[in-house]
Coordinates of C-alpha atoms in Angstrom, one line a residue:
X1 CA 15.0 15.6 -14.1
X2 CA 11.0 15.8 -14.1
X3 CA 11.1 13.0 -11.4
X4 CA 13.4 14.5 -9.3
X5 CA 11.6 17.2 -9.0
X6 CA 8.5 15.7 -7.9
X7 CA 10.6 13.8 -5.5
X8 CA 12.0 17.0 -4.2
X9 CA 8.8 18.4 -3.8
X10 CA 8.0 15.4 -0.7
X11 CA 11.1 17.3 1.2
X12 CA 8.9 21.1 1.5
X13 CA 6.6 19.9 4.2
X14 CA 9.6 18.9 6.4
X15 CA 12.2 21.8 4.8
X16 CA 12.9 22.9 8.2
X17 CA 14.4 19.8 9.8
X18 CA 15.9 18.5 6.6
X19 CA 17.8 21.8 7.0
X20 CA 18.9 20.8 10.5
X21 CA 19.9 17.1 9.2
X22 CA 22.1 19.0 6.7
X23 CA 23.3 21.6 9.1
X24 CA 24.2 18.9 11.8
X25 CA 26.0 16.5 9.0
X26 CA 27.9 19.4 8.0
X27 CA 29.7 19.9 11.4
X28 CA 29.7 16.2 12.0
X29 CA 31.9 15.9 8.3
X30 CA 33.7 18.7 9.2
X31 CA 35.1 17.4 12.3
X32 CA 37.0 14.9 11.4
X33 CA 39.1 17.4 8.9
X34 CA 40.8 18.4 12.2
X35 CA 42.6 14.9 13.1
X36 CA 45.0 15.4 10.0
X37 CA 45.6 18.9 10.3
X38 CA 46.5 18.6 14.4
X39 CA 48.9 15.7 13.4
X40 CA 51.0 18.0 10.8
X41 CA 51.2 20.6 13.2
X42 CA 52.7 17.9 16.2
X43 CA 55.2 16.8 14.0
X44 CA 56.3 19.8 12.5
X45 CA 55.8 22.3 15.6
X46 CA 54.9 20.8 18.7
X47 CA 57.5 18.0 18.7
X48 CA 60.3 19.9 17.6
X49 CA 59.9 22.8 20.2
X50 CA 58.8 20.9 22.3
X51 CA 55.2 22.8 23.0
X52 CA 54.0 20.1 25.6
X53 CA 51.1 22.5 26.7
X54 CA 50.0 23.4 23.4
X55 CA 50.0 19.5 22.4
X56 CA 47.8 18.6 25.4
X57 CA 45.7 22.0 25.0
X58 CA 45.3 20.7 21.2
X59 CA 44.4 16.6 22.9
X60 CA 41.4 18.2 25.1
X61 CA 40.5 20.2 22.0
X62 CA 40.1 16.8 19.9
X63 CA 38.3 15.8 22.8
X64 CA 35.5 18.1 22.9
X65 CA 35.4 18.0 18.9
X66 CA 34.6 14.3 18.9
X67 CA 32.1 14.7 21.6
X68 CA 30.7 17.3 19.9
X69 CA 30.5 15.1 16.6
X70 CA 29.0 12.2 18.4
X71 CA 26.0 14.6 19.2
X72 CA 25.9 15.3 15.9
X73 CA 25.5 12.0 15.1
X74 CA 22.6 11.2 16.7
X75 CA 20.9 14.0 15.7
X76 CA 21.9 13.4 12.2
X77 CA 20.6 9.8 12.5
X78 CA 17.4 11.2 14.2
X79 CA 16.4 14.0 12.5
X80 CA 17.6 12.3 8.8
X81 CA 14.9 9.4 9.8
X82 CA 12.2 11.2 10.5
X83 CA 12.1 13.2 7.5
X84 CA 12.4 9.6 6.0
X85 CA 9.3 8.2 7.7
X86 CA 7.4 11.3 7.3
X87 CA 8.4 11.5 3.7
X88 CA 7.1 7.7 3.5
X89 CA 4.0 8.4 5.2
X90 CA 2.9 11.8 2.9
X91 CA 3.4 9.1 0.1
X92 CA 1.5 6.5 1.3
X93 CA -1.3 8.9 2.2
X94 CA -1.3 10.2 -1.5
X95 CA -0.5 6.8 -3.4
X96 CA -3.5 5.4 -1.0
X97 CA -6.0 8.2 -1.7
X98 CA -5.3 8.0 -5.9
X99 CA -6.4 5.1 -5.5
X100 CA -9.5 5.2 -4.0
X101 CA -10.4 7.8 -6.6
X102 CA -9.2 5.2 -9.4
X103 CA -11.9 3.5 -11.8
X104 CA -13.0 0.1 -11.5
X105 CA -11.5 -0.4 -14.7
X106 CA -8.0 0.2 -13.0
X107 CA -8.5 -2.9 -10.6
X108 CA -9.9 -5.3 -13.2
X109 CA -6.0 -4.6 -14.9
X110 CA -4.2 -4.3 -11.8
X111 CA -3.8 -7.5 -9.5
X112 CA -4.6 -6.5 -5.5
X113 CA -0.5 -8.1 -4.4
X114 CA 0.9 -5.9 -7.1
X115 CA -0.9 -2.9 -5.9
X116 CA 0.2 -3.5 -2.6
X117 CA 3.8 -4.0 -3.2
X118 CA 3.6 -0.6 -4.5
X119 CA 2.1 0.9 -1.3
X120 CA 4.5 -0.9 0.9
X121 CA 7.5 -1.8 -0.7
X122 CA 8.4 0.9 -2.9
X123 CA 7.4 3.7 -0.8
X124 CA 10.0 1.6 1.8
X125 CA 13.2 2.3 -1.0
X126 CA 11.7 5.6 -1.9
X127 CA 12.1 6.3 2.0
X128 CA 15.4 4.5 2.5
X129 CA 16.9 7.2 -0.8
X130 CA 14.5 10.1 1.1
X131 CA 16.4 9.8 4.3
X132 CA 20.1 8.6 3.5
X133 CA 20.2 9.6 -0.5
X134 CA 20.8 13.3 0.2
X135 CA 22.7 12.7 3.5
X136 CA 25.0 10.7 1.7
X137 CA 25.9 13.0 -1.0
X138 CA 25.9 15.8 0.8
X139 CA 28.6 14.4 3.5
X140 CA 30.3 12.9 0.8
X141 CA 30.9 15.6 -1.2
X142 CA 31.6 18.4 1.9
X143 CA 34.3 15.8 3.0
X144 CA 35.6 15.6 -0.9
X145 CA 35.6 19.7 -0.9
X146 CA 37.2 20.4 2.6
X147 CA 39.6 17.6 2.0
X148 CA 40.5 19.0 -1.5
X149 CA 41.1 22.8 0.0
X150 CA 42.9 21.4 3.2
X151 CA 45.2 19.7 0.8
X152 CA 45.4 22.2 -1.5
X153 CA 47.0 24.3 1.3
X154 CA 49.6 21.8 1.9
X155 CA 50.8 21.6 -1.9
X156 CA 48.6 22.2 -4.4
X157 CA 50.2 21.1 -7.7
X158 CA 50.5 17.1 -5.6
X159 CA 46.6 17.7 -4.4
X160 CA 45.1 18.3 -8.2
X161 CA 47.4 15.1 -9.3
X162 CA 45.7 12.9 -7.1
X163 CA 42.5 14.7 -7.4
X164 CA 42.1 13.8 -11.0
X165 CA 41.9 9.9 -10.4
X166 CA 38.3 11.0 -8.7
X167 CA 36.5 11.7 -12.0
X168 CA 37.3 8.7 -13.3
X169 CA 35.7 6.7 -10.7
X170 CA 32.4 9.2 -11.6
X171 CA 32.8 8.1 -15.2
X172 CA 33.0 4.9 -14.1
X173 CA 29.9 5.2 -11.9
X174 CA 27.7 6.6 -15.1
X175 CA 28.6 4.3 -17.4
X176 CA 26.6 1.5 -15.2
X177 CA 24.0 4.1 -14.2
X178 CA 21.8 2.5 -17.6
X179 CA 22.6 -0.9 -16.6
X180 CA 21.8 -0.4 -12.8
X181 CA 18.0 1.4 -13.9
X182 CA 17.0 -1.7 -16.0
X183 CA 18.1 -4.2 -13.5
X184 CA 16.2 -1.8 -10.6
X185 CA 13.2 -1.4 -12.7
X186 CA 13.0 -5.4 -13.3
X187 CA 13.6 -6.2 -9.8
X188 CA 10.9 -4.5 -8.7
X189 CA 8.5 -5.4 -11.3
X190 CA 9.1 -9.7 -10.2
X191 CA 8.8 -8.4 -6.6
X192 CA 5.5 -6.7 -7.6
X193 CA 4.6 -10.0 -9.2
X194 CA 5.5 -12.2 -6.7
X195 CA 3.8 -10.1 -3.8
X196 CA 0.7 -11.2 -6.2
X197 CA 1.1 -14.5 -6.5
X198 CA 1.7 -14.8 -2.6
X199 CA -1.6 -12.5 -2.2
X200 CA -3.8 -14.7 -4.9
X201 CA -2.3 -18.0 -3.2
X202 CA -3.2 -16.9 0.3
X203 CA -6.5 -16.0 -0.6
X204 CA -7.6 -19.1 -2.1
X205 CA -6.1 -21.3 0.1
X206 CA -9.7 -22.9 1.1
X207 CA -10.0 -23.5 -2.8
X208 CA -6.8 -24.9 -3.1
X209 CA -7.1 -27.7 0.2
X210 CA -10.5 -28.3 -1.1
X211 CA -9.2 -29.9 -4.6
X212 CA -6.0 -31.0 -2.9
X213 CA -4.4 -28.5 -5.9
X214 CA -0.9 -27.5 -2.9
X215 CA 1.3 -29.4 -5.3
X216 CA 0.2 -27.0 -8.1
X217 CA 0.3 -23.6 -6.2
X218 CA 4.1 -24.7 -5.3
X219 CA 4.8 -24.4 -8.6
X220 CA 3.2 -21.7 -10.1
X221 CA 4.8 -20.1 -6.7
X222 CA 8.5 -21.8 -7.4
X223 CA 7.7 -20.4 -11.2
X224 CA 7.7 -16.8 -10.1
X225 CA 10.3 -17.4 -7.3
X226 CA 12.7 -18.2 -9.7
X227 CA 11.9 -15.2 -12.0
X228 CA 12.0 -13.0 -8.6
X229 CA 15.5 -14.7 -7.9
X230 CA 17.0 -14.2 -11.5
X231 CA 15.5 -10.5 -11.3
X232 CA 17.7 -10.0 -8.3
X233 CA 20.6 -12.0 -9.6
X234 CA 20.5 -9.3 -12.3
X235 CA 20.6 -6.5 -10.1
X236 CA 23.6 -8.2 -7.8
X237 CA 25.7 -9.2 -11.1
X238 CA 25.5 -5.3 -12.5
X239 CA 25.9 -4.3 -8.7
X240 CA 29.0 -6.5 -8.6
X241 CA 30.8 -4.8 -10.9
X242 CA 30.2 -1.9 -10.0
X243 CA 31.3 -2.5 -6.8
X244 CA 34.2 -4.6 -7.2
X245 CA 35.4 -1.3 -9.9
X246 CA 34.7 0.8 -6.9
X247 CA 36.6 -0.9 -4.9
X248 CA 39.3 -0.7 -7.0
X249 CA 39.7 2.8 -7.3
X250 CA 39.2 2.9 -3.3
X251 CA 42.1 0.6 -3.0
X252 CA 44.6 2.3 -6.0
X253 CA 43.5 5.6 -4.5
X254 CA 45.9 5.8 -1.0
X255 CA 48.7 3.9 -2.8
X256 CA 48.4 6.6 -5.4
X257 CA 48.7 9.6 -2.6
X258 CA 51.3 7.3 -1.0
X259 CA 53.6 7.1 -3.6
X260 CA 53.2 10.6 -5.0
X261 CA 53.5 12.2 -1.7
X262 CA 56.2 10.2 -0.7
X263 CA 58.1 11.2 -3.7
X264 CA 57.4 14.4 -3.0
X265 CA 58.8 14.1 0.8
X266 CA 62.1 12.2 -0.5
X267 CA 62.9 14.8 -3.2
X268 CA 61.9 17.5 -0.5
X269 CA 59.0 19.2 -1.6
X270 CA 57.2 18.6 1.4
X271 CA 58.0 17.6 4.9
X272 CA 57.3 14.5 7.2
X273 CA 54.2 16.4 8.7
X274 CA 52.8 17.2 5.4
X275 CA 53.4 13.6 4.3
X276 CA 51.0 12.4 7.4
X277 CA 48.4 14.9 6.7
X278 CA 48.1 13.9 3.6
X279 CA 48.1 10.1 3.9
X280 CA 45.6 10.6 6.5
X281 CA 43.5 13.0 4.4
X282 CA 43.8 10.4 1.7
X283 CA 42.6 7.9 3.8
X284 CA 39.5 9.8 4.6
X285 CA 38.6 10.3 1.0
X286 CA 37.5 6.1 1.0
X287 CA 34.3 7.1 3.1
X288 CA 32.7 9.4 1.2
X289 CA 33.8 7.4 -2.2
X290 CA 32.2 4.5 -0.2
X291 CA 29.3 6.7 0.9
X292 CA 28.6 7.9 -2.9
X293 CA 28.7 4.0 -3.8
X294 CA 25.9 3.5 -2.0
X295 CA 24.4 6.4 -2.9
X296 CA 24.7 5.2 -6.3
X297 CA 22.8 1.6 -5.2
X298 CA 20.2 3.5 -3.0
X299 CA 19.2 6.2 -5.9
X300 CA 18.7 3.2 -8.3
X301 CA 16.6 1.3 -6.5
X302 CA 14.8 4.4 -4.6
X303 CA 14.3 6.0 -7.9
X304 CA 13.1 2.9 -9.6
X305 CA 10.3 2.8 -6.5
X306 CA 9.8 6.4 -7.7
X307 CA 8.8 6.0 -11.0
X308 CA 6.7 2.9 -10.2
X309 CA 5.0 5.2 -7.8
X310 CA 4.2 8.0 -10.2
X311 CA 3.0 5.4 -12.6
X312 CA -0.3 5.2 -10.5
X313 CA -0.3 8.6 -9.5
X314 CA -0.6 9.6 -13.2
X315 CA -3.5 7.5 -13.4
X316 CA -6.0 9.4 -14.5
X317 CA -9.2 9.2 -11.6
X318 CA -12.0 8.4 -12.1
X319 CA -13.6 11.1 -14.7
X320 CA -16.2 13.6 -13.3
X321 CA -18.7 15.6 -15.2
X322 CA -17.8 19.0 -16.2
X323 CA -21.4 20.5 -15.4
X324 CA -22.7 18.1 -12.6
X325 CA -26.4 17.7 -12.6
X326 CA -28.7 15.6 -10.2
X327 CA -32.7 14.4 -10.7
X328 CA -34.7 16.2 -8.3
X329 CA -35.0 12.6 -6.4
X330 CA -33.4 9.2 -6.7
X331 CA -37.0 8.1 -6.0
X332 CA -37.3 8.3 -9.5
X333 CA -38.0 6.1 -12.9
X334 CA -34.4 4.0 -13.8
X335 CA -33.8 4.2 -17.4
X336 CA -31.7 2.2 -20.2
X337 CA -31.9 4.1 -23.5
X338 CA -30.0 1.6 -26.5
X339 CA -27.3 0.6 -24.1
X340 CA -24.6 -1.1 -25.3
X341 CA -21.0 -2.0 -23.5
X342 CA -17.7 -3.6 -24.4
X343 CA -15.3 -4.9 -21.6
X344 CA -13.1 -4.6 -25.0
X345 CA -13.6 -4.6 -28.4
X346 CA -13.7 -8.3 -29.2
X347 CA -16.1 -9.1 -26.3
X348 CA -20.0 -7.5 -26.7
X349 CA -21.8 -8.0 -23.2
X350 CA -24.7 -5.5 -23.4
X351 CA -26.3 -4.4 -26.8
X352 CA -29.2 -2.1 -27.4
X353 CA -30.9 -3.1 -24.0
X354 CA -34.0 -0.6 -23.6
X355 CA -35.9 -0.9 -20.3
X356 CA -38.0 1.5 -17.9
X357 CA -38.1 0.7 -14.2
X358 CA -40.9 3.2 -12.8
X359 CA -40.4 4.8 -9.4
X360 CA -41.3 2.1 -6.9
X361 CA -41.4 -1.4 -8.6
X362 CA -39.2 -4.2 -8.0
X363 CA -37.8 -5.3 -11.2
X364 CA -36.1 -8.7 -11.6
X365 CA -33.3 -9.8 -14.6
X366 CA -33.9 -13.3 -15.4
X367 CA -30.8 -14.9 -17.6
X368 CA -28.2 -17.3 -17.9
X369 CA -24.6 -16.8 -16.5
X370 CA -22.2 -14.8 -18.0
X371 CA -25.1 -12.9 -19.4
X372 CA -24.6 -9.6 -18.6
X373 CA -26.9 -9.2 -15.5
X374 CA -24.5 -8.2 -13.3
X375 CA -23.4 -5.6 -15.7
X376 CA -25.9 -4.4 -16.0
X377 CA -26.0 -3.7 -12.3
X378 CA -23.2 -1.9 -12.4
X379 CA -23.8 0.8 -15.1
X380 CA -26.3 2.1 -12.3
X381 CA -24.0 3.4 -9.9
X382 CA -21.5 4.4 -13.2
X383 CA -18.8 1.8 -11.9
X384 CA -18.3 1.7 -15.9
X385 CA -19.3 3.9 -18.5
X386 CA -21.9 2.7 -21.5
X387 CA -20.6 2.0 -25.3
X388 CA -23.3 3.7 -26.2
X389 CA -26.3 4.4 -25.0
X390 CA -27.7 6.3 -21.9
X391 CA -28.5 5.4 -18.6
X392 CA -31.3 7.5 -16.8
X393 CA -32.2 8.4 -13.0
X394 CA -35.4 10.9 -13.2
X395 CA -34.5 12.0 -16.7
X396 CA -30.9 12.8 -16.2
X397 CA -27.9 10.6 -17.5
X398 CA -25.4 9.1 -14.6
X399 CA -22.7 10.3 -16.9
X400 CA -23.8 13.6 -15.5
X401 CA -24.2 13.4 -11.9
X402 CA -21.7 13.5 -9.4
X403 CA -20.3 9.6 -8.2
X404 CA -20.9 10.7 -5.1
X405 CA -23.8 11.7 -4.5
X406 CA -25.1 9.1 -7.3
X407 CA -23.7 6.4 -4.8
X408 CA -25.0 7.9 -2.2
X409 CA -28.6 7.4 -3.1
X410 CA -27.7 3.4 -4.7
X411 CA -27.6 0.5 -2.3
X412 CA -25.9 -2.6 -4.1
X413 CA -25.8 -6.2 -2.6
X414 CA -22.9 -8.0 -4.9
X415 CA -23.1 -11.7 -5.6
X416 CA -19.6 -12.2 -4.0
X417 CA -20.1 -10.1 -0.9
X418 CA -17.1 -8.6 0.7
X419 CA -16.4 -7.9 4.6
X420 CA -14.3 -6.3 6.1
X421 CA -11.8 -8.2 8.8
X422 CA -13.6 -6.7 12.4
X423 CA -17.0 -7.5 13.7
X424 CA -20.2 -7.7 12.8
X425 CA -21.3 -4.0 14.4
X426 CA -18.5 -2.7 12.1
X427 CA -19.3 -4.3 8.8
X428 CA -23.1 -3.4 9.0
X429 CA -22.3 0.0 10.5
X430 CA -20.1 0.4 7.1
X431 CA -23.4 1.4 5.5
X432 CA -24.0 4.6 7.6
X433 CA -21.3 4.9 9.3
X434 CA -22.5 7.9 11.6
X435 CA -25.6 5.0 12.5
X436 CA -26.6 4.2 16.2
X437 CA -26.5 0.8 18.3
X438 CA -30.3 0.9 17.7
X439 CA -30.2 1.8 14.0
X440 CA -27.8 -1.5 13.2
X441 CA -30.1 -4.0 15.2
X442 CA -32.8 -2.8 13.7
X443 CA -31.0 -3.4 10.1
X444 CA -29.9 -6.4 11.1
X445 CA -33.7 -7.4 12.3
X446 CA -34.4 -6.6 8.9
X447 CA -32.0 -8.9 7.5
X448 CA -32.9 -11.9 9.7
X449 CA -30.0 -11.6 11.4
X450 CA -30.3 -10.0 14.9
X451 CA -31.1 -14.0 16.3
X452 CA -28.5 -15.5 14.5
X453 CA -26.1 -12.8 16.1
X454 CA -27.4 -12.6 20.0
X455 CA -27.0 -16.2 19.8
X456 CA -23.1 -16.0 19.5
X457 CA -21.1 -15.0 22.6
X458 CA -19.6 -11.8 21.5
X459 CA -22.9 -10.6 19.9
X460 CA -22.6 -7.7 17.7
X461 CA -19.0 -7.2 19.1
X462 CA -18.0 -11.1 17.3
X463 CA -14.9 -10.9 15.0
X464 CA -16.0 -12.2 11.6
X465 CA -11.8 -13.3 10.8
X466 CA -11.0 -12.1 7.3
X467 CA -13.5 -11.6 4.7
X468 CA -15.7 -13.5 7.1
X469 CA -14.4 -16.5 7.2
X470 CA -16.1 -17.3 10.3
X471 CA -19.7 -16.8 9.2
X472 CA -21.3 -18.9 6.7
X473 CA -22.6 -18.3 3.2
X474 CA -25.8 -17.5 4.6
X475 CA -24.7 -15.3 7.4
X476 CA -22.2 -13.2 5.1
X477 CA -25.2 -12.2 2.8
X478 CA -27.4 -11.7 5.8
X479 CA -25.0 -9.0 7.1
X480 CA -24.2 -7.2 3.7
X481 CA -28.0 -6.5 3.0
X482 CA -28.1 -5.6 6.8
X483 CA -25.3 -3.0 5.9
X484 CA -27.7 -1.8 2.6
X485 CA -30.8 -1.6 4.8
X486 CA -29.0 0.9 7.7
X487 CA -28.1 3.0 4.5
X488 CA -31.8 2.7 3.1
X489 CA -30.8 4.3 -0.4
X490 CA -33.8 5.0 -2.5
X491 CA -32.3 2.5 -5.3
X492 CA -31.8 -0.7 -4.2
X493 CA -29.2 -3.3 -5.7
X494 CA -29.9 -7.0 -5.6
X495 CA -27.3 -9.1 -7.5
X496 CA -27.7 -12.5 -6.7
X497 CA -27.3 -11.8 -3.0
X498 CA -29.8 -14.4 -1.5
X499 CA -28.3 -17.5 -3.7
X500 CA -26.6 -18.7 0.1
X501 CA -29.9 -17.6 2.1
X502 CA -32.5 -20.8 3.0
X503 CA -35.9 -20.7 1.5
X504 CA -37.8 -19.4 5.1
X505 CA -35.5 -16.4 5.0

């Protein structure tokens, strides 16, 4: 119930045209309630008196109605789609800014396909049950409730005998419900993984060439194809049966009516027009029993997406400090008071490290890989948070200042340097991003770089491919401590990022 509701709370944005896809799906279920009724009445009045203008007048009528409904239709199938992209879109926006506010920690768990598959694919089913999940039911069930009191007025005591074969197809439809959730929740969980796998694969790809390893990535990719496949195969077996017990009931449902009514015609309880009406009513009752089946397959799946989807939104953010407080400036003495830190309890990476870097000097960590230096890089800018221990900008512990404007003021060059997919004006404009034209050559003078980059034919305008794959080492780095130098922080970062760079520059 607590899930629905935050589901439900996506529709209050967009209330107002929900309301209309409702309104309009309404009429559009309602109009086909009239086809039975007009039939009774030819065959018991028109035919017999022999009302030819009435039966025409009652044709055009029919007419107009079914025009009418194909309107409805597509504003139905309109309306009922936008409030599903819309409703896809406000997610997206949400589950996409969580995650920026996420701590690092979150991304060291979390692989960057799995992630993904959440942003995309689950917010796709969530959509798919946003848009059709209410319209469904809500069609379904105004048809089920029209058709019961249109019946009901034809002979009740024949309507509620039939009627009662309807809650057993519900009963049927709960008792897989628990099935149907673990197989959801599984499915998407291998898609989640595979999306991974794909996203890990792709990446490397270089790597993989390079030590002729494709033979190996096929089969760690066939290993989770096949758990992806099984996954689904579980979800299509419990559908299956649910399905084919659907279909069942669908099928026993009209020879039910049939038979009943038509016992109820030969021992003349009803007439030859009520028998049509009702077989024809009857036959309408397999859409919306159809309709609720996929209802059924469309809330699992949608829901499942759902819960994956509030999983990271109930990630807790990164924390902030309850009473904020800043140095007076970052131009200011860097200190490590007995820091220790644990990527987990079995693994000690930083212990009792004490160290002063005064205002001004360059300070440089000598020590072997896997050492900690790049650690203790990080604790700077409070991308993780000490054991024990404090670390200190102008006297006041990062624990205690805002990550904002702590990052603000910290430049940090990272040993595996990441760019963006765009040009080179973009990547080094990422450090200020409000920077002029002049303000990025002159960085990128600073970096050695402005040569290098009026020597290619695009210039600054020259698409780098993904993650720069069309630079070299050298170049890569260049541009990354280009982007530090237009933000000019007063605490600058250097983790390893001249190991590419020749020995001139």
């Amino acid at each position: 119930m607590r899930l629905l509701k935050r589901f439900a709370h996506y529709y209050k944005p967009h209330r107002f045209l929900f309301s209309m896809d409702l309104l309009a799906a309404f009429f559009m279920a309602a109009c086909d309630l009239f086809y039975p009724m007009l039939t009774r009445r030819i065959i018991n009045d028109y035919i017999p008196g022999h009302k030819l203008q009435l039966f025409f007048g009652w044709a055009i009528a029919m007419l107009l109605i079914y025009l009418a409904k194909t309107l409805l239709t597509y504003f139905t199938i309109y309306w009922g789609h936008t409030v599903g992209v819309r409703i896809q879109a406000d997610m997206r926006r949400d589950l996409f800014s969580h995650i920026q506010t996420l701590p690092f920690s979150f991304f060291d768990e979390n692989k960057t396909g799995a992630l993904l598959s959440r942003v995309v694919n689950d917010t796709f089913e969530i959509t798919e049950l946003a848009h059709h999940g209410p319209e469904d039911l809500f069609i379904s069930f105004v048809t089920l409730i029209l058709s019961f009191i249109l019946l009901g007025r034809i002979n009740l005591i024949l309507t509620l005998f039939i009627f009662v074969f309807v809650p057993l197809l519900i009963l049927f439809a709960v008792k897989l419900r628990k099935l149907m959730i673990h197989a959801f929740a599984r499915s998407r969980q291998e898609t989640a993984s595979i999306n991974a796998e794909i996203e890990n694969s792709l990446s490397g790809i270089r790597v993989a060439k390079a030590f002729d390893n494709a033979d190996y990535e096929n089969e760690k990719f066939a290993r989770s194809n096949r758990s992806f496949v099984q996954a689904r195969m579980g979800v299509y077996r419990v559908m299956a049966v649910f399905n084919a017990g659907m279909q069942l009931g669908i099928d026993l449902l009209p020879l039910l009516a049939l038979t009943c009514s038509g016992f109820f015609a030969l021992m003349g309880w009803i007439n030859i027009g009520d028998l049509a009406a009702f077989i024809l009513y009857i036959s309408m009752f397999t859409s919306p029993i159809r309709r609720l089946n996929q209802f059924v397959e469309l809330f699992q799946d949608g829901m499942s997406g759902f819960e994956r989807f509030c999983q990271i939104m109930d990630t807790a953010p990164e924390p902030e400090p309850a009473d904020p407080q800043l140095p007076g400036t970052f131009s200011a003495d860097i200190k490590f008071e007995n820091v220790n830190f644990q990527y987990d309890e079995n693994k000690t990476v930083l212990e009792n490290i004490n160290i002063t870097v005064p205002r001004g000097q360059t300070v440089a960590l000598v020590g072997p890989s896997g050492g900690g230096k790049t650690t203790f890089c990080h604790l700077i800018p409070r991308f993780y948070a000490p054991s024990g221990g404090k670390v200190l900008i102008g006297g006041i512990d990062v624990q205690d200042m805002p990550s904002e404007a702590l990052r603000r003021n910290i430049g940090l060059v990272q040993q595996d340097v990441f760019l963006f997919s765009g040009t080179i004006r973009e990547n080094i404009a990422y450090g200020r991003l409000d920077a002029t034209d002049n303000e990025i050559v002159e960085a990128a003078m600073k970096a050695e770089l402005h040569d290098t980059i009026m020597a290619m034919p695009d210039g600054y305008d020259t698409d780098i491919g993904e993650r720069g794959v069309k630079l070299s080492g050298g170049q890569k780095q260049r541009i990354a401590i280009a982007r530090v130098f237009l933000k000019n922080p007063p605490i600058l970062i250097l983790d390893e990022a001249t190991s590419a760079l020749d020995t001139v520059t």
